Tab-separated table of C-alpha atoms in Angstrom:
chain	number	residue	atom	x	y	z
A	1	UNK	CA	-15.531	1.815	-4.776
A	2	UNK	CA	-13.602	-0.705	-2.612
A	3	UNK	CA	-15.312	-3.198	-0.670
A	4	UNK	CA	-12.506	-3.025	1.687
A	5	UNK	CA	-9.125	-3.013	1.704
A	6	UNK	CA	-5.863	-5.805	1.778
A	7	UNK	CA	-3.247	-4.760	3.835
A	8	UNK	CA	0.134	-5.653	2.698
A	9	UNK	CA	3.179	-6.712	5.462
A	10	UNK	CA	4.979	-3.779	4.587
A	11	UNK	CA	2.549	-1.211	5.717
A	12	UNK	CA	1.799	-3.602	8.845
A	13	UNK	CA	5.958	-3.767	9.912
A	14	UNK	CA	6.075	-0.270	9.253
A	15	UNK	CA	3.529	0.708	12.118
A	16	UNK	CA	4.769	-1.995	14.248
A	17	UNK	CA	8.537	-1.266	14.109
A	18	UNK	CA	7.415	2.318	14.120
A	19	UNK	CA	10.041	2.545	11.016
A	20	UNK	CA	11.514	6.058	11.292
A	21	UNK	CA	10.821	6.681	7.168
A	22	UNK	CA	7.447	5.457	6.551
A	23	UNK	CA	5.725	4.442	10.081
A	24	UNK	CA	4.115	7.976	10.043
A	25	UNK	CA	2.523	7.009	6.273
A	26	UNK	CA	1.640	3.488	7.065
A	27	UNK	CA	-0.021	4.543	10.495
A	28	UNK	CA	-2.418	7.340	8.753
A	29	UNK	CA	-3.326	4.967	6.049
A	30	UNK	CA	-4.064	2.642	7.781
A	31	UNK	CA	-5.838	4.475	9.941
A	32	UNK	CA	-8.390	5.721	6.848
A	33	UNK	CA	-8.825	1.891	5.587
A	34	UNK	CA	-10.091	1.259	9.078
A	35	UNK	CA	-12.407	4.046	8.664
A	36	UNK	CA	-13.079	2.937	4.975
A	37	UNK	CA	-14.501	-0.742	5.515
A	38	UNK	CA	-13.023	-3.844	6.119
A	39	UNK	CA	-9.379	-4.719	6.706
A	40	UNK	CA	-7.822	-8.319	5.643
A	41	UNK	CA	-5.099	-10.350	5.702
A	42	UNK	CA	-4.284	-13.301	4.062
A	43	UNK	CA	-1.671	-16.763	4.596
A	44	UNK	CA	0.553	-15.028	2.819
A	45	UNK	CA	1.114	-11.731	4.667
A	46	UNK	CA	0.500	-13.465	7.692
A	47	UNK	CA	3.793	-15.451	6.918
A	48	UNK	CA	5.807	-12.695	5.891
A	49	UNK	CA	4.999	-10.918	9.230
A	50	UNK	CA	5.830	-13.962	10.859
A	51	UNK	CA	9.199	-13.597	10.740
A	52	UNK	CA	9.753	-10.800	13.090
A	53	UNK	CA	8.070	-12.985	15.640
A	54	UNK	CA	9.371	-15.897	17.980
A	55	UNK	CA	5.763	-17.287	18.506
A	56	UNK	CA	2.496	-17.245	16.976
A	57	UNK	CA	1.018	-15.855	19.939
A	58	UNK	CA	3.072	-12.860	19.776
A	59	UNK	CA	1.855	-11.903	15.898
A	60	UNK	CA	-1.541	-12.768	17.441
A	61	UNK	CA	-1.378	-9.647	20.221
A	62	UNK	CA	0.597	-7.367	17.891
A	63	UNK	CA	-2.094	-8.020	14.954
A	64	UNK	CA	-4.939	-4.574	15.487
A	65	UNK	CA	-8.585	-6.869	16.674
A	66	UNK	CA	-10.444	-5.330	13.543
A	67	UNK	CA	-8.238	-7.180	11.135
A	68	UNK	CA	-10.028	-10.311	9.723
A	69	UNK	CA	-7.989	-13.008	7.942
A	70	UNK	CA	-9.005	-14.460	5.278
A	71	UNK	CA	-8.057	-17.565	2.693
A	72	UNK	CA	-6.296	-17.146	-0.590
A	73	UNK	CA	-9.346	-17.323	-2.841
A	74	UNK	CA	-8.890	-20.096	-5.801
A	75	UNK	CA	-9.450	-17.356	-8.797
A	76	UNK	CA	-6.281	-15.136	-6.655
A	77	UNK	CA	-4.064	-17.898	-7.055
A	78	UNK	CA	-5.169	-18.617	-10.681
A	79	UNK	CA	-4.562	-14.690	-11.283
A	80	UNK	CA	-1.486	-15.102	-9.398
A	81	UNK	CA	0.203	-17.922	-11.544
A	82	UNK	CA	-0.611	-15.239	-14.905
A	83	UNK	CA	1.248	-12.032	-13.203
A	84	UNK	CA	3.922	-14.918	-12.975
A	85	UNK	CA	3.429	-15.944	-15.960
A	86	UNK	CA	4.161	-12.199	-17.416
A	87	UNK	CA	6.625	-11.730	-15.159
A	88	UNK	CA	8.673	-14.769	-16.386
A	89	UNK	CA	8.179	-14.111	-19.783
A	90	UNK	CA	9.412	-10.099	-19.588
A	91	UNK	CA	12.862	-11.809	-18.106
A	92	UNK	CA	12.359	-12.260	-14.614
A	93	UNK	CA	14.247	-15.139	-13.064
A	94	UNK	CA	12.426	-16.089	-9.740
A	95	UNK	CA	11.338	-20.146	-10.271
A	96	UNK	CA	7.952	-20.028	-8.154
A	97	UNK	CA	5.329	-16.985	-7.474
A	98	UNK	CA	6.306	-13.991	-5.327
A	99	UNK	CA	3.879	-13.545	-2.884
A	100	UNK	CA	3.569	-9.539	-4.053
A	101	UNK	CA	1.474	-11.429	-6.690
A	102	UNK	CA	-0.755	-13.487	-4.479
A	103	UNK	CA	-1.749	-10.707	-2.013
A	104	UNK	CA	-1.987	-8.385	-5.537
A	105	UNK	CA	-4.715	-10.919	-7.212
A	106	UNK	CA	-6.145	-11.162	-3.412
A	107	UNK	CA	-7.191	-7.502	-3.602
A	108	UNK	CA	-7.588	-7.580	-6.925
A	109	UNK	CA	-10.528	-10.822	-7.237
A	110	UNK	CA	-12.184	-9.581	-3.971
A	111	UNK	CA	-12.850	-6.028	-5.035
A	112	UNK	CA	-10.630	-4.746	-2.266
A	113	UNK	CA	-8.187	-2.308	-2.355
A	114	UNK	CA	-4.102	-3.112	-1.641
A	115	UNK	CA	-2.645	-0.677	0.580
A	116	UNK	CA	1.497	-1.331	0.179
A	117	UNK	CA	4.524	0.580	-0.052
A	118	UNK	CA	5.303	-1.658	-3.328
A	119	UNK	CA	3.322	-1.009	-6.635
A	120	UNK	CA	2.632	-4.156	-7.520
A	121	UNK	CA	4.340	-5.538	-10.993
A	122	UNK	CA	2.090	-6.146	-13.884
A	123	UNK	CA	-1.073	-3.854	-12.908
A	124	UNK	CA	-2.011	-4.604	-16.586
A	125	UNK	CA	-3.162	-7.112	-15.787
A	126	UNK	CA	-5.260	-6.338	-12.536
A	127	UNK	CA	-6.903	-3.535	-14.199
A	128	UNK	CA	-9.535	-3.469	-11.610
A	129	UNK	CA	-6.879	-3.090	-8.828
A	130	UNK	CA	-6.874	0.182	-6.940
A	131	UNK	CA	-3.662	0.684	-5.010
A	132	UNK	CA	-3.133	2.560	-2.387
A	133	UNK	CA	0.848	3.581	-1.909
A	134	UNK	CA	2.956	5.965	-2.170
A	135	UNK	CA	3.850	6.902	-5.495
């Protein structure tokens, strides 16, 4: 069982935009990792959301109170560089680490769950990873 859950920006935009395809899915499971445990962030998704926002303030209000933030742990961004790793080496031509793969090992290293509307690339090698989206 999860010790909580990561909550990818997706999922978060889609509830704050109230996005007419997938706000309705994004709100309810949400909803049920609130009710689940613990809900986190990390510097990553907390950049990506920041770019619907003039101000920092403004992320800060929109932002539910029971989400806690929390640092990139060291072994997530070691796990991150090998899903790039794979990634690069099956023919993908990005130069640096997506940050899919950072809030993937996230989840992945803290024994939380990733709720996103993206399966993340290379679950082989998060095998302890359980994903919550929608296909």
């Amino acid at each position: 069982m999860a010790l909580g859950t990561v909550v990818d920006s997706n999922v978060l935009l889609d509830v704050f935009t109230d996005d007419p395809l997938w706000g309705d899915w994004s709100a309810e499971h949400l909803a049920t990792a609130f009710d689940a445990g613990p809900v986190v962030i990390n510097p990553p998704i907390f950049a990506e959301l920041s770019v619907g926002f003039d101000r920092i303030e403004g992320l800060d209000e929109a932002l539910p109170d029971r989400i806690e933030r929390e640092d990139l742990p060291w072994e997530a961004a070691f796990l991150a560089g090998r899903c790039f790793l794979a990634y690069r080496r099956s023919g993908g031509t990005r130069s640096s680490p997506l940050p899919d793969f950072y809030i993937a090992a996230h989840a992945a290293t803290s024994g939380r769950a990733l709720l996103t509307r993206d399966r993340p690339r290379y679950l082989h090698l998060l095998p302890t990873l359980e994903v919550i989206s929608p296909d």
